[in-house]
PDB file of C-alpha atoms in Angstrom:
ATOM      1  CA  MET A   1     104.521 127.720  77.898  1.00 54.00           C
ATOM      2  CA  LYS A   2     101.261 128.139  76.189  1.00 53.00           C
ATOM      3  CA  SER A   3     101.740 124.280  74.718  1.00 54.00           C
ATOM      4  CA  VAL A   4     102.508 122.913  77.930  1.00 49.00           C
ATOM      5  CA  ALA A   5      99.151 124.724  79.390  1.00 46.00           C
ATOM      6  CA  LEU A   6      97.117 123.263  76.734  1.00 44.00           C
ATOM      7  CA  ALA A   7      98.842 119.558  76.881  1.00 48.00           C
ATOM      8  CA  VAL A   8      97.727 119.898  80.442  1.00 46.00           C
ATOM      9  CA  VAL A   9      94.547 120.768  79.875  1.00 44.00           C
ATOM     10  CA  ALA A  10      94.169 118.127  77.264  1.00 44.00           C
ATOM     11  CA  CYS A  11      95.622 115.501  79.800  1.00 45.00           C
ATOM     12  CA  LEU A  12      92.844 116.677  82.336  1.00 43.00           C
ATOM     13  CA  LEU A  13      90.258 116.332  80.043  1.00 41.00           C
ATOM     14  CA  LEU A  14      90.892 113.046  78.917  1.00 43.00           C
ATOM     15  CA  SER A  15      91.304 112.142  82.426  1.00 46.00           C
ATOM     16  CA  ILE A  16      87.812 113.155  83.244  1.00 44.00           C
ATOM     17  CA  THR A  17      86.394 111.497  80.302  1.00 44.00           C
ATOM     18  CA  ILE A  18      87.711 107.997  81.052  1.00 44.00           C
ATOM     19  CA  LEU A  19      87.115 108.111  84.636  1.00 46.00           C
ATOM     20  CA  THR A  20      83.396 109.018  84.059  1.00 46.00           C
ATOM     21  CA  GLY A  21      83.199 106.424  81.127  1.00 47.00           C
ATOM     22  CA  CYS A  22      84.177 104.147  83.994  1.00 47.00           C
ATOM     23  CA  SER A  23      81.558 104.999  86.477  1.00 49.00           C
ATOM     24  CA  THR A  24      79.136 102.015  87.659  1.00 61.00           C
ATOM     25  CA  ASP A  25      76.213 103.782  88.741  1.00 86.00           C
ATOM     26  CA  ILE A  26      75.081 100.852  90.907  1.00 92.00           C
ATOM     27  CA  PRO A  27      71.547 101.846  92.570  1.00 96.00           C
ATOM     28  CA  VAL A  28      72.054 101.555  96.696  1.00 95.00           C
ATOM     29  CA  TYR A  29      69.025 100.117  98.357  1.00 97.00           C
ATOM     30  CA  SER A  30      68.460  99.401 102.093  1.00 96.00           C
ATOM     31  CA  LEU A  31      67.544  96.064 103.924  1.00 97.00           C
ATOM     32  CA  ASN A  32      63.526  95.635 103.687  1.00 97.00           C
ATOM     33  CA  GLN A  33      63.484  97.977 100.693  1.00 97.00           C
ATOM     34  CA  LYS A  34      62.053  96.746  97.134  1.00 97.00           C
ATOM     35  CA  PHE A  35      63.953  96.993  94.354  1.00 98.00           C
ATOM     36  CA  THR A  36      63.767  95.698  90.469  1.00 98.00           C
ATOM     37  CA  LEU A  37      66.784  94.493  88.298  1.00 98.00           C
ATOM     38  CA  SER A  38      66.638  93.707  84.541  1.00 97.00           C
ATOM     39  CA  PRO A  39      68.945  90.880  83.342  1.00 98.00           C
ATOM     40  CA  GLY A  40      72.551  91.991  83.674  1.00 97.00           C
ATOM     41  CA  LYS A  41      72.104  94.680  86.236  1.00 98.00           C
ATOM     42  CA  SER A  42      72.953  95.202  90.015  1.00 98.00           C
ATOM     43  CA  ALA A  43      71.945  96.638  92.989  1.00 98.00           C
ATOM     44  CA  VAL A  44      73.976  97.200  96.245  1.00 97.00           C
ATOM     45  CA  ILE A  45      72.326  96.646  99.897  1.00 96.00           C
ATOM     46  CA  GLU A  46      74.234  99.487 101.645  1.00 92.00           C
ATOM     47  CA  SER A  47      74.066  98.503 105.222  1.00 93.00           C
ATOM     48  CA  GLU A  48      75.245  94.718 104.522  1.00 94.00           C
ATOM     49  CA  ASP A  49      77.988  95.597 101.795  1.00 91.00           C
ATOM     50  CA  MET A  50      75.777  93.090  99.352  1.00 97.00           C
ATOM     51  CA  THR A  51      75.939  93.442  95.975  1.00 98.00           C
ATOM     52  CA  ILE A  52      73.080  91.294  93.867  1.00 98.00           C
ATOM     53  CA  THR A  53      73.180  90.935  90.189  1.00 98.00           C
ATOM     54  CA  PHE A  54      70.610  89.515  88.158  1.00 98.00           C
ATOM     55  CA  ASP A  55      72.405  87.318  85.659  1.00 98.00           C
ATOM     56  CA  LYS A  56      69.935  85.663  83.545  1.00 98.00           C
ATOM     57  CA  VAL A  57      66.794  83.633  83.211  1.00 97.00           C
ATOM     58  CA  LEU A  58      67.447  80.043  83.198  1.00 98.00           C
ATOM     59  CA  ASN A  59      64.187  78.763  82.117  1.00 96.00           C
ATOM     60  CA  ASP A  60      60.454  79.812  82.031  1.00 95.00           C
ATOM     61  CA  SER A  61      57.925  76.958  82.113  1.00 94.00           C
ATOM     62  CA  ARG A  62      55.051  78.882  83.682  1.00 94.00           C
ATOM     63  CA  CYS A  63      51.598  77.875  82.518  1.00 91.00           C
ATOM     64  CA  PRO A  64      50.226  81.158  80.465  1.00 91.00           C
ATOM     65  CA  GLU A  65      47.515  82.651  82.096  1.00 84.00           C
ATOM     66  CA  SER A  66      44.632  81.902  79.858  1.00 83.00           C
ATOM     67  CA  VAL A  67      45.468  78.163  79.561  1.00 87.00           C
ATOM     68  CA  THR A  68      44.605  75.252  81.561  1.00 88.00           C
ATOM     69  CA  CYS A  69      48.075  73.344  82.395  1.00 88.00           C
ATOM     70  CA  ILE A  70      48.370  69.963  84.317  1.00 90.00           C
ATOM     71  CA  TRP A  71      51.386  71.649  85.865  1.00 90.00           C
ATOM     72  CA  ALA A  72      51.910  75.222  86.793  1.00 91.00           C
ATOM     73  CA  GLY A  73      55.432  75.395  85.894  1.00 94.00           C
ATOM     74  CA  GLN A  74      58.088  77.445  87.277  1.00 95.00           C
ATOM     75  CA  VAL A  75      60.772  80.325  86.333  1.00 96.00           C
ATOM     76  CA  GLN A  76      64.157  80.051  87.192  1.00 97.00           C
ATOM     77  CA  VAL A  77      66.482  83.057  87.354  1.00 98.00           C
ATOM     78  CA  LEU A  78      70.289  83.036  88.291  1.00 98.00           C
ATOM     79  CA  VAL A  79      71.513  85.937  90.626  1.00 98.00           C
ATOM     80  CA  THR A  80      75.175  86.506  91.969  1.00 98.00           C
ATOM     81  CA  ILE A  81      75.706  87.670  95.436  1.00 98.00           C
ATOM     82  CA  GLU A  82      78.799  89.390  96.217  1.00 97.00           C
ATOM     83  CA  LEU A  83      79.145  89.372 100.275  1.00 95.00           C
ATOM     84  CA  ASP A  84      81.993  89.498 102.988  1.00 89.00           C
ATOM     85  CA  GLY A  85      84.499  89.285 100.035  1.00 90.00           C
ATOM     86  CA  ARG A  86      83.231  86.425  98.040  1.00 93.00           C
ATOM     87  CA  LYS A  87      80.976  85.537  95.322  1.00 97.00           C
ATOM     88  CA  GLU A  88      78.165  83.103  94.798  1.00 97.00           C
ATOM     89  CA  THR A  89      75.701  82.268  92.430  1.00 97.00           C
ATOM     90  CA  LEU A  90      72.276  81.376  93.523  1.00 97.00           C
ATOM     91  CA  THR A  91      69.302  79.990  91.523  1.00 98.00           C
ATOM     92  CA  LEU A  92      65.951  81.505  92.531  1.00 98.00           C
ATOM     93  CA  THR A  93      62.707  79.650  91.859  1.00 97.00           C
ATOM     94  CA  GLN A  94      59.432  80.971  91.414  1.00 96.00           C
ATOM     95  CA  SER A  95      56.203  78.775  90.675  1.00 94.00           C
ATOM     96  CA  GLY A  96      53.541  79.362  88.190  1.00 91.00           C
ATOM     97  CA  LEU A  97      50.178  80.581  88.859  1.00 81.00           C
ATOM     98  CA  THR A  98      51.061  82.293  92.125  1.00 72.00           C
ATOM     99  CA  GLY A  99      50.411  85.890  92.960  1.00 73.00           C
ATOM    100  CA  ASP A 100      52.596  85.624  96.121  1.00 83.00           C
ATOM    101  CA  PRO A 101      56.212  86.487  95.920  1.00 92.00           C
ATOM    102  CA  ALA A 102      58.489  83.459  96.321  1.00 96.00           C
ATOM    103  CA  SER A 103      61.441  83.552  98.903  1.00 96.00           C
ATOM    104  CA  GLN A 104      64.404  81.880  99.609  1.00 96.00           C
ATOM    105  CA  LEU A 105      67.115  81.652 102.306  1.00 96.00           C
ATOM    106  CA  TYR A 106      70.533  82.984 101.963  1.00 96.00           C
ATOM    107  CA  GLU A 107      72.918  82.781 104.625  1.00 94.00           C
ATOM    108  CA  LYS A 108      71.024  85.247 107.183  1.00 96.00           C
ATOM    109  CA  TYR A 109      68.864  86.994 104.763  1.00 97.00           C
ATOM    110  CA  VAL A 110      65.618  86.033 103.268  1.00 97.00           C
ATOM    111  CA  LEU A 111      65.007  86.742  99.445  1.00 98.00           C
ATOM    112  CA  GLU A 112      61.724  87.742  98.707  1.00 98.00           C
ATOM    113  CA  PHE A 113      61.128  87.945  94.945  1.00 98.00           C
ATOM    114  CA  ASN A 114      58.693  87.871  91.973  1.00 97.00           C
ATOM    115  CA  ILE A 115      59.810  87.440  88.276  1.00 97.00           C
ATOM    116  CA  SER A 116      57.715  89.310  85.347  1.00 96.00           C
ATOM    117  CA  PRO A 117      56.532  89.607  83.148  1.00 95.00           C
ATOM    118  CA  TYR A 118      54.094  86.284  83.462  1.00 93.00           C
ATOM    119  CA  PRO A 119      53.821  84.335  80.127  1.00 93.00           C
ATOM    120  CA  GLN A 120      50.876  85.008  77.789  1.00 90.00           C
ATOM    121  CA  THR A 121      49.282  82.627  75.224  1.00 87.00           C
ATOM    122  CA  GLU A 122      50.950  82.987  71.866  1.00 84.00           C
ATOM    123  CA  GLN A 123      53.231  85.779  73.188  1.00 86.00           C
ATOM    124  CA  THR A 124      57.070  85.096  73.424  1.00 90.00           C
ATOM    125  CA  ILE A 125      59.186  87.118  76.370  1.00 94.00           C
ATOM    126  CA  ARG A 126      62.358  88.726  75.360  1.00 95.00           C
ATOM    127  CA  VAL A 127      65.347  88.160  77.723  1.00 94.00           C
ATOM    128  CA  ALA A 128      65.883  91.755  77.996  1.00 96.00           C
ATOM    129  CA  ASP A 129      61.941  91.917  79.126  1.00 97.00           C
ATOM    130  CA  TYR A 130      62.490  90.242  82.446  1.00 98.00           C
ATOM    131  CA  ARG A 131      62.287  91.811  85.590  1.00 98.00           C
ATOM    132  CA  LEU A 132      63.434  90.496  88.999  1.00 98.00           C
ATOM    133  CA  GLU A 133      61.687  92.431  91.758  1.00 98.00           C
ATOM    134  CA  ILE A 134      63.312  91.842  94.915  1.00 98.00           C
ATOM    135  CA  THR A 135      63.382  92.476  98.781  1.00 98.00           C
ATOM    136  CA  VAL A 136      66.347  91.457 101.041  1.00 98.00           C
ATOM    137  CA  ARG A 137      65.223  90.798 104.566  1.00 97.00           C
ATOM    138  CA  ILE A 138      67.043  89.435 108.092  1.00 94.00           C
TER     139      ILE A 138
END
């Protein structure tokens, strides 16, 4: 009887370990609430049952702040949006040398976003250091 009880306790502990190891811990936000994602991270807009994932930086050709360039450049990031049971990828593009957030329409939503950090002279931005600051509005 004692060994059966030990086996049950061991199974329960294993189940708890497996379940807590699989938790997603995706942060939840509201419409009109600004949030920040790093590459590979997701957020949920609860009232819309929408999940936004910052997949990766596609390119960053923005002119560094202390340099005079012919073209201001741009940065493009790929996001995945899950909404109404379907997944779609979307490229968000922000021009260089602007302090204002960019915006893009997605269905009935306006995505206002800013991609940081801004390039500096003789400094390479590591992929893991990029951040997508975003607000979803209707």
